[in-house]
Short mmCIF file of C-alpha atoms in Angstrom, two decimals:
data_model
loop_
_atom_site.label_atom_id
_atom_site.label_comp_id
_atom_site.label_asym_id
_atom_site.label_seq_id
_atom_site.Cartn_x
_atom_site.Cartn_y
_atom_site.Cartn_z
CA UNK A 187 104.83 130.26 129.98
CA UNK A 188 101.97 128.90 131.72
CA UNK A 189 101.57 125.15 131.04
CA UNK A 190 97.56 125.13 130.46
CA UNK A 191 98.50 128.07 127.66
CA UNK A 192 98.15 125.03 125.20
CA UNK A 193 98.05 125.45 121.61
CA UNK A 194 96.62 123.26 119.31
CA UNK A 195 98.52 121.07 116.57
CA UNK A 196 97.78 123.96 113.69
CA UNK A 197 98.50 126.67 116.26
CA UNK A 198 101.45 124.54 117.35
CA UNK A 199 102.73 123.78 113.53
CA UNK A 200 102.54 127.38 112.29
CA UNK A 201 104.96 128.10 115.37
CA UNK A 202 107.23 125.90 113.49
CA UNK A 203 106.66 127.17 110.57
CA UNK A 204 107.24 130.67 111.39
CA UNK A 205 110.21 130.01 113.64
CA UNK A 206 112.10 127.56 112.00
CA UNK A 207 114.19 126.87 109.03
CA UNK A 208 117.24 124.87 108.09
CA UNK A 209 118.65 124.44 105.02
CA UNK A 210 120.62 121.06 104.59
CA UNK A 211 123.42 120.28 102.48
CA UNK A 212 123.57 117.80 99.69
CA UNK A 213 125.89 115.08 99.12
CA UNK A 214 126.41 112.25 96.21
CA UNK A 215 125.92 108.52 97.25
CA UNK A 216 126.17 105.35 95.07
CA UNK A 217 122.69 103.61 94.24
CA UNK A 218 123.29 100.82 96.72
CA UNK A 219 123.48 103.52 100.07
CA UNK A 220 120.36 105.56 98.85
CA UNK A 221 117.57 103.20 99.60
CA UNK A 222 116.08 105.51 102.65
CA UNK A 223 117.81 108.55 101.26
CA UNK A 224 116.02 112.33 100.21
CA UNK A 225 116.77 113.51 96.68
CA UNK A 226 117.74 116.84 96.71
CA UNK A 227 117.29 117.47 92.82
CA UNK A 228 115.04 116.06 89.93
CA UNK A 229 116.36 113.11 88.26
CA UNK A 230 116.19 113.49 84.37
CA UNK A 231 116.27 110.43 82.10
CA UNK A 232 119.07 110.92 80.25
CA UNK A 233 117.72 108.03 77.46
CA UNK A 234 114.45 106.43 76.09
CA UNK A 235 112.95 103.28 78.66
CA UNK A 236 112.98 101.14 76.27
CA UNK A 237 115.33 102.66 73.88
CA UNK A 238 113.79 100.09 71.50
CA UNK A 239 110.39 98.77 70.34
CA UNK A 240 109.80 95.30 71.90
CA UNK A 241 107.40 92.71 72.40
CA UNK A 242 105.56 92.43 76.06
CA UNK A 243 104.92 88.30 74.82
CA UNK A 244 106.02 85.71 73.00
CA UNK A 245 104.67 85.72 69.23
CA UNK A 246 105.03 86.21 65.91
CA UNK A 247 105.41 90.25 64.63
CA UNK A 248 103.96 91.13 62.09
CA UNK A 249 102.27 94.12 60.11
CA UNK A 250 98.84 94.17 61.54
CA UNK A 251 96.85 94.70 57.93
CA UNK A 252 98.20 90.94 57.06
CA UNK A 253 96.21 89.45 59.82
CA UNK A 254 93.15 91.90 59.67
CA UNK A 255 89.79 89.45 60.42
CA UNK A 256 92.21 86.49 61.34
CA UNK A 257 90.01 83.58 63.07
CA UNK A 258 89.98 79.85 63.94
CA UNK A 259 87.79 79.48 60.59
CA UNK A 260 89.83 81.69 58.60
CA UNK A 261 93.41 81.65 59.11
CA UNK A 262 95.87 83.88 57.93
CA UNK A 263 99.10 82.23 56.25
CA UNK A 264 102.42 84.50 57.59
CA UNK A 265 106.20 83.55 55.66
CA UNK A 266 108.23 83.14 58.40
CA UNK A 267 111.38 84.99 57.88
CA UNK A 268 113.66 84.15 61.10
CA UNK A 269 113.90 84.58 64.99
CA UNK A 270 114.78 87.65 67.15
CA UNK A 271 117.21 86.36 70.14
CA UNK A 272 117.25 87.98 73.19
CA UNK A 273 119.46 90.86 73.58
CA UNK A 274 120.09 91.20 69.96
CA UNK A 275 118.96 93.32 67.17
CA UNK A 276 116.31 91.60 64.67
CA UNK A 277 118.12 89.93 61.77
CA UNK A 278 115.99 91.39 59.23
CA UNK A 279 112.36 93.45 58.62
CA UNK A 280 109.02 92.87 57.33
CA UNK A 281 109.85 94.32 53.54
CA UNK A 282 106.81 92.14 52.06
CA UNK A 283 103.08 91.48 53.09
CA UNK A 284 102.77 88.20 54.66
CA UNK A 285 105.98 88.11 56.83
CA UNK A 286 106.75 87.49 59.95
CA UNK A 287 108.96 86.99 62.67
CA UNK A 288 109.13 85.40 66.06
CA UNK A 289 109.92 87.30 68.74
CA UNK A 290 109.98 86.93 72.40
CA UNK A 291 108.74 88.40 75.43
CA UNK A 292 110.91 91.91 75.79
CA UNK A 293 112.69 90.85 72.14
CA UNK A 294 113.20 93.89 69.70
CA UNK A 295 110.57 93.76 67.16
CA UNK A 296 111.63 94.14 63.29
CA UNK A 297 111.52 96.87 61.19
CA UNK A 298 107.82 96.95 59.07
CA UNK A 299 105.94 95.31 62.22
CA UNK A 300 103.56 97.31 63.86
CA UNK A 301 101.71 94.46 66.13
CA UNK A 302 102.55 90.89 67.80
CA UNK A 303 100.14 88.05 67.98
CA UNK A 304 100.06 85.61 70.92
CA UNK A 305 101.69 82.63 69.89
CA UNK A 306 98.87 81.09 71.90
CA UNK A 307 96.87 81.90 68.93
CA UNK A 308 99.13 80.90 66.43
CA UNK A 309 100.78 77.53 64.82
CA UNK A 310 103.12 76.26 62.34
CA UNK A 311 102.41 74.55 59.26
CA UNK A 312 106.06 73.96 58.28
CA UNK A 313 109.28 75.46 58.66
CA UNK A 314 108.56 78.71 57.04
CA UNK A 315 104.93 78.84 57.35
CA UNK A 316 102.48 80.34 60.52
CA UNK A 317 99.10 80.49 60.41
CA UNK A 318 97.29 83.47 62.71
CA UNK A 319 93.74 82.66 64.46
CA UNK A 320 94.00 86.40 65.52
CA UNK A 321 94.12 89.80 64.25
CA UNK A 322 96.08 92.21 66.00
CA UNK A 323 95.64 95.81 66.01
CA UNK A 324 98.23 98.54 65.21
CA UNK A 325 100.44 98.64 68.84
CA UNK A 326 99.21 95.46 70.41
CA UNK A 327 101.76 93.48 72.22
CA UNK A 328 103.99 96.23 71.91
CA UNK A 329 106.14 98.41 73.98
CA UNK A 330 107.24 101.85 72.21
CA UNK A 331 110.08 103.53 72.58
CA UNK A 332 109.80 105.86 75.73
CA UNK A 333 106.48 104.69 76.52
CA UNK A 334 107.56 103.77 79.94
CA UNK A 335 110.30 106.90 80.34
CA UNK A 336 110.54 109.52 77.99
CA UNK A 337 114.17 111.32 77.27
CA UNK A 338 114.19 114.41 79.26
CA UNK A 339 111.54 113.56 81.70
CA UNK A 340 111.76 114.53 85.32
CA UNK A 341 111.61 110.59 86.44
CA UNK A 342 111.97 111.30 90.06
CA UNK A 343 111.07 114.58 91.59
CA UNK A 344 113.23 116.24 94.87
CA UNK A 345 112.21 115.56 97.97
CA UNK A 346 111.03 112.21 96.81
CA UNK A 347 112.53 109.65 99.44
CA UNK A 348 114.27 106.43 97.59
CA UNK A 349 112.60 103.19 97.68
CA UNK A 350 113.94 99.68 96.15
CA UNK A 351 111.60 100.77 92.98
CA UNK A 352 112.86 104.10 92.34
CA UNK A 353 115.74 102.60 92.92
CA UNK A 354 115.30 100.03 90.13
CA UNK A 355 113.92 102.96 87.67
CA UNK A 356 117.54 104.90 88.16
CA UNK A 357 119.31 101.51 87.60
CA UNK A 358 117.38 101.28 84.32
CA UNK A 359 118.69 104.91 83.25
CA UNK A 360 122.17 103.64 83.80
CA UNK A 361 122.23 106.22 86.38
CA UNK A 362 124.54 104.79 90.05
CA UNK A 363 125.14 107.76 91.88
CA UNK A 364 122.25 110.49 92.94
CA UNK A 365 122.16 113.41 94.86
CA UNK A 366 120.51 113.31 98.19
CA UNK A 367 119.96 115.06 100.71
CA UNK A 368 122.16 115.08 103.82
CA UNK A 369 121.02 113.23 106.93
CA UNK A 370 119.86 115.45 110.02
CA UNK A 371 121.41 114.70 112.78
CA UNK A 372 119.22 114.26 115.62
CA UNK A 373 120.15 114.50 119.46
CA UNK A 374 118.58 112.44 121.95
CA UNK A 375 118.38 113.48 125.76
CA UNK A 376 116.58 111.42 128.37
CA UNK A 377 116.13 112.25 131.90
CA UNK A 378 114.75 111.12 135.01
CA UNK A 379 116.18 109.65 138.49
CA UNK A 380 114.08 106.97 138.12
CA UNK A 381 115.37 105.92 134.53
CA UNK A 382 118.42 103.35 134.30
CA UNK A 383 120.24 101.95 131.31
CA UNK A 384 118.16 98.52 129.93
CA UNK A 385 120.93 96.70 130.90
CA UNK A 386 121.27 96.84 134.39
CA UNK A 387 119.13 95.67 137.23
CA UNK A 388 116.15 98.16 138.16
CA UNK A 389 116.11 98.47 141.85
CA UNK A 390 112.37 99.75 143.71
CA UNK A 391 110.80 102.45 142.11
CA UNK A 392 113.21 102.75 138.90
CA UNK A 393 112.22 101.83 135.21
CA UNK A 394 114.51 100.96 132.20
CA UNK A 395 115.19 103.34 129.66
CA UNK A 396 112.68 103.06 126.51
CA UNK A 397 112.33 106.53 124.82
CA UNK A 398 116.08 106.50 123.88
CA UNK A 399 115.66 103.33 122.05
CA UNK A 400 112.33 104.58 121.15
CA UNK A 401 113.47 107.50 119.69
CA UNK A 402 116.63 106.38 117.84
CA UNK A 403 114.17 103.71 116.02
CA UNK A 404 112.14 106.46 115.22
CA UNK A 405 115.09 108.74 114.57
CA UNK A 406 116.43 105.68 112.05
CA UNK A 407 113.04 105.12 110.11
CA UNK A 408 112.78 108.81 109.33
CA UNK A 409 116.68 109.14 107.67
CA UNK A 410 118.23 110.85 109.57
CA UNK A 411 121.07 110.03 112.15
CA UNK A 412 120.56 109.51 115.67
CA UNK A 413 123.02 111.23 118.30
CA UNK A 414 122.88 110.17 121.82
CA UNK A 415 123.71 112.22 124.94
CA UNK A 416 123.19 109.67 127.51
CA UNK A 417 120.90 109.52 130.50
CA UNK A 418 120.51 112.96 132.41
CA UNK A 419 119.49 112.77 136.36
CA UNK A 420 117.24 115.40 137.43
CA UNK A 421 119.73 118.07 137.80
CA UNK A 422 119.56 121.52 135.69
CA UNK A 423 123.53 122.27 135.25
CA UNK A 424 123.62 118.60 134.00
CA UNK A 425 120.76 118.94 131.79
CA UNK A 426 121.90 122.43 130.76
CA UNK A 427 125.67 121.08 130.14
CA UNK A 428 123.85 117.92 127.98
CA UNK A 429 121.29 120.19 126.11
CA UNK A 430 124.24 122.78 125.47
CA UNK A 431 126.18 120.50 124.25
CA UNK A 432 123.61 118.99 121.77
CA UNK A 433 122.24 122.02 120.22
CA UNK A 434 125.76 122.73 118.81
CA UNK A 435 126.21 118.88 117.22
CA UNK A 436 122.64 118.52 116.16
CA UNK A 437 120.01 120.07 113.39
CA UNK A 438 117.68 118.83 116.30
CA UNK A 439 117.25 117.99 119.79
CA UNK A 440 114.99 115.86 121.70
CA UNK A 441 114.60 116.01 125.47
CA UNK A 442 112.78 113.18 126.71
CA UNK A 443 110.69 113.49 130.37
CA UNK A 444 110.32 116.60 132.29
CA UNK A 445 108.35 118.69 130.43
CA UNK A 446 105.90 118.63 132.54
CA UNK A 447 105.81 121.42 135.93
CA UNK A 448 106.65 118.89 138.49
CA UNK A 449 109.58 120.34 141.30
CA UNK A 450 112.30 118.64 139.18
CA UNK A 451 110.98 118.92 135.53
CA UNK A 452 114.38 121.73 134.51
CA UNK A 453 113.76 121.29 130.85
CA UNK A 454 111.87 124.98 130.60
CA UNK A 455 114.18 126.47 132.74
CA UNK A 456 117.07 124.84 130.39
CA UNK A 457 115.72 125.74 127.48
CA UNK A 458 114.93 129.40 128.47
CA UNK A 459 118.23 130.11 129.84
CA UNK A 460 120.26 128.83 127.11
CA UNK A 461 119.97 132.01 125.33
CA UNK A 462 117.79 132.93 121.72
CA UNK A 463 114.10 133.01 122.24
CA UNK A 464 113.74 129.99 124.58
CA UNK A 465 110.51 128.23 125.48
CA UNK A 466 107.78 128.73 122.33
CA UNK A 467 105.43 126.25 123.34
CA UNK A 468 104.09 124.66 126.35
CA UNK A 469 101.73 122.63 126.02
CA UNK A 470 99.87 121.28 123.08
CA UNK A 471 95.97 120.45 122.89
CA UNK A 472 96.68 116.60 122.07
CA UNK A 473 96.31 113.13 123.99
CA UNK A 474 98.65 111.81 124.55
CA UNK A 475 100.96 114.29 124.85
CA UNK A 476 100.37 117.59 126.44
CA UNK A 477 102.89 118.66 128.23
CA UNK A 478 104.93 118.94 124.75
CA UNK A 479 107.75 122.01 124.89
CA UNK A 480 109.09 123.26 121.56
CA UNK A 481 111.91 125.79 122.55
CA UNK A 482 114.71 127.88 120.16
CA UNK A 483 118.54 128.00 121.37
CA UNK A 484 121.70 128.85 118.53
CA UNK A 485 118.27 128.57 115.80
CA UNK A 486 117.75 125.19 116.38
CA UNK A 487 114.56 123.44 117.82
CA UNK A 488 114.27 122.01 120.69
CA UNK A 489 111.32 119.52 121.54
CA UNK A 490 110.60 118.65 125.02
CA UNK A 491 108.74 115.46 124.63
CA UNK A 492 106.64 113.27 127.40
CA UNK A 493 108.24 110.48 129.40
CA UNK A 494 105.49 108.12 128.83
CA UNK A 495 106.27 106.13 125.80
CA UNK A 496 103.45 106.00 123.78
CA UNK A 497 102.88 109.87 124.58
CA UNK A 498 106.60 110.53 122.92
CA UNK A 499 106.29 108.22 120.21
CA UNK A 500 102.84 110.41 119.27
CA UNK A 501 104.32 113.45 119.52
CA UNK A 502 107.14 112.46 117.48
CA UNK A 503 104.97 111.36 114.48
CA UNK A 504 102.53 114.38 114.82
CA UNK A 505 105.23 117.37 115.52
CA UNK A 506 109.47 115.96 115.11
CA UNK A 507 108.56 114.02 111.97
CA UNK A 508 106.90 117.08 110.48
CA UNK A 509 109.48 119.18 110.98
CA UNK A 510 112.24 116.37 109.71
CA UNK A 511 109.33 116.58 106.51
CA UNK A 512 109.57 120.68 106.49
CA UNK A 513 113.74 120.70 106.34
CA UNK A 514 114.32 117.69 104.16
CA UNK A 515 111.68 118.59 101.38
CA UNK A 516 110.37 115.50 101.60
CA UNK A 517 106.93 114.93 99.54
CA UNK A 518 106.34 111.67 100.99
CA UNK A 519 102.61 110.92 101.44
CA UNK A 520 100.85 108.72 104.52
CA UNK A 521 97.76 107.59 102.88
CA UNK A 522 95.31 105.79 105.63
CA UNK A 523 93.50 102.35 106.12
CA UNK A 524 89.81 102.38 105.91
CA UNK A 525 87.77 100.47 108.50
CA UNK A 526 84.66 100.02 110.70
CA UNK A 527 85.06 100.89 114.22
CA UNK A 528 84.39 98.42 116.62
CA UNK A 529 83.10 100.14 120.07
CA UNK A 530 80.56 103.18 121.05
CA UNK A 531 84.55 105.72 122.31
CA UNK A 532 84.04 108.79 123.92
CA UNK A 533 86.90 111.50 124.43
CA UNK A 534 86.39 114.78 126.11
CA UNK A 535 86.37 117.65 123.77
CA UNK A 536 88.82 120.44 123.51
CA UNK A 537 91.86 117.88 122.73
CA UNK A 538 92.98 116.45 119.01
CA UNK A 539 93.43 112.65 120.03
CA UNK A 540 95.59 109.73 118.68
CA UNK A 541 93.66 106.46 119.59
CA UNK A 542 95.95 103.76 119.20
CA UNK A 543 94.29 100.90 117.62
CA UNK A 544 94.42 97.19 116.08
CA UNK A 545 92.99 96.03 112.83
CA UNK A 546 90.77 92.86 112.77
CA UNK A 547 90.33 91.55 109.10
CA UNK A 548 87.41 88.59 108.69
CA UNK A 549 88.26 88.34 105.09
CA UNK A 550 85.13 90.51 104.34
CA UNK A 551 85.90 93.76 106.13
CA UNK A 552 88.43 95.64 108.47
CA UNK A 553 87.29 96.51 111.97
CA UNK A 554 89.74 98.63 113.90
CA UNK A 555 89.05 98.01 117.84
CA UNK A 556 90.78 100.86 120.24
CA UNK A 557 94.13 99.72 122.07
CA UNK A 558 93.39 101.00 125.72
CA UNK A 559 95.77 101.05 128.81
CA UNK A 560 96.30 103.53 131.71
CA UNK A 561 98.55 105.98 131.38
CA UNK A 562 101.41 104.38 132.71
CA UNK A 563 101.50 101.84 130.42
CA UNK A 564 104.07 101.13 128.12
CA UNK A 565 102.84 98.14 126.16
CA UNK A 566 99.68 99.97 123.75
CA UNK A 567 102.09 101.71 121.11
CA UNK A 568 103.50 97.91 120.98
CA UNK A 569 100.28 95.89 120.34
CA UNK A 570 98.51 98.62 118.35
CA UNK A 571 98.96 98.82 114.04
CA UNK A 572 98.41 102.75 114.34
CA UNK A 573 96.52 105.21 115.56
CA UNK A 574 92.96 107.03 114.54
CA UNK A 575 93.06 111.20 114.76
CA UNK A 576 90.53 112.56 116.39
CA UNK A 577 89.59 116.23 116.33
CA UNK A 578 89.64 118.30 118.87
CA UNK A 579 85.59 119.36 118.72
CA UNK A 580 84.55 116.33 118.03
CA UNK A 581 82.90 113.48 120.99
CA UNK A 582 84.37 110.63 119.82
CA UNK A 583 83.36 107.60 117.59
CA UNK A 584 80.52 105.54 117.07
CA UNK A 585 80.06 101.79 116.80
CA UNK A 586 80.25 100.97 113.26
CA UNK A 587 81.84 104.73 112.05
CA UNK A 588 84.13 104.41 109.28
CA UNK A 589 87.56 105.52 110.63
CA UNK A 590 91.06 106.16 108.80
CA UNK A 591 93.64 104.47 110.57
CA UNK A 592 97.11 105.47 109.96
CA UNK A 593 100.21 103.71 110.49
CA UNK A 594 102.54 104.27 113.57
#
């Protein structure tokens, strides 16, 4: 497939969409390993949130029509009848105009009260005896029961991925254990004579391996569970052997460097000889990140991603992390940051770009200024918050334009 045969993201998506498909099995985890983790079905409150009416401060509840046109100059006298403790039922319930009890913030209120007023506005003549500078209306102060979660409800919809506060709203149902989906597990492959383990010395010429690291991070933040296959020199029965091998133990594989149609980029040859319907795409209309391959071996996908860094890490968060979205059901949402750009940019048309950028806040507005570095650089996916999208007709972006900048 000729490289310069690109496709655009849409184009490149629907290839996805039409090629692709894996359905993922489910397993049960406790509520303290599913932070991070996909639910695979609805959760359904089982009980009321509350289960009881309470009070959302501390006052006095009463029936609302005893306290009707209650003011500083005309106070209305309440028989105090007792306190509701924490955690318990109320001892007793409003059976005759006038009374009253306290209550406190998140206490039960009493049978026969309808409303609770402020104990701000409130104060005691005696031991028995409050008078009210406030009316209060029917449901003021006061929680019903399942105003916050209704029995029955859908709480927490699949595909929905668990944070601490859907975690707290489970804990509240008395639920522990949900079912999620199971992690995809994700092979990484990168390649290159020139790339050596972090850990060593580089000698002339040679660079240290990022885009595994890169990519595991990546690979980590998304759910799923990173596999690696090591670091693969420029050989074809080696990267065939490694690629082989992955496509068998993964949902998905990730070949990092040689996509391109240099003398010893094998990753097209690889992927077209392994069998299945081979190389798909090659070549997307993006920067950075053109020489993207998406090939098919066993009927998993392969993605042949850039070497450069901040190339890969795009083309992870515009094409892998939308297919990790497409498989795992997940609903998740990336809403954007609104600013002012800072600089006259010009891109050539014909390409969707992903500008990496930094956000400047002056406490009045946000100003996102473009992160730039030749192509070789490694250090602009680093310094930059996210990244602006571009489209592909358009020139670029004024001075002053208001852009939506999403997070890397």
């Amino acid at each position: 497939m000729d490289l310069f045969n690109v496709l655009t993201v849409k184009d490149t998506r629907k290839v996805i969409d039409d090629n692709f498909s894996l359905e993922l099995e489910e397993e049960t985890v406790s509520l303290l390993e599913a932070a991070g983790r996909i639910l695979s079905q609805d959760v359904v409150a089982p009980d009321n949130v509350p289960d009881f009416r309470r009070s959302t401060v501390d006052g006095y509840a009463v029936y609302s029509r005893d306290v009707y046109g209650a003011s500083d100059s005309m106070q209305s006298m309440l028989d105090l009848k007792g306190e509701v403790l924490m955690g318990c039922e109320a001892p007793g319930e409003i059976a005759m105009p006038g009374q009253c009890y306290y209550v406190p913030t998140g206490g039960m209120l009493p049978k026969g009260a309808d409303s609770v007023v402020m104990i701000e506005y409130t104060e005691k003549l005696d031991d028995s005896t409050i008078l009210a500078s406030k009316s209060a209306s029917p449901g003021e102060n006061v929680i019903e029961i399942g105003e916050d979660i209704k029995k029955g409800e859908a709480v927490i919809k699949t595909g929905t991925k668990l944070r601490a506060y859907e975690i707290g709203v489970l804990a509240s149902l008395g639920i522990t254990r949900v079912n999620v989906i199971n992690k995809p597990r994700i092979g990484i492959i990168s390649t290159g004579d020139e790339v050596v383990p972090p850990e060593e010395e580089i000698k002339p010429g040679q660079i240290r391996d990022i885009n595994t690291y890169l990519l595991y991070s990546l690979i980590e933040e998304q759910g799923c569970t990173p596999v690696k296959f090591g670091l693969i020199k420029d050989d074809y029965n080696l990267l065939k052997n490694a690629v082989d091998t992955a496509v068998k133990q993964c949902d998905i594989v990730l070949i990092s460097g040689g996509s391109s149609v240099g003398k010893k980029d094998n990753t097209v040859s690889v992927i077209d000889d392994l069998g299945d319907e081979g190389v798909l795409v090659h070549g997307i209309s993006v920067k950075p990140g053109k020489p993207t391959i998406i090939g098919k071996s066993k009927g998993k996908i392969i993605f042949g991603l850039p070497g450069h860094p901040l190339a890969c890490a795009v083309i992870f968060q515009v094409m892998v992390k939308y297919y990790i979205e497409k498989i795992t059901n997940n609903k998740e949402k990336s809403y954007p940051v609104t600013c002012t750009f800072k600089i006259n940019y010009h891109k050539a048309k014909g390409r969707e770009e992903y500008l990496p950028v930094t956000i400047e806040d002056d406490g009045q507005s946000l100003t996102a200024c473009p992160v730039f570095g030749k192509s070789g650089l490694i250090t602009g996916f680093s310094k930059a918050w996210g990244y602006i999208r571009i489209e592909r007709n358009e020139e670029g972006i004024r001075e002053g334009q208001t852009v939506s900048v999403y997070r890397f």
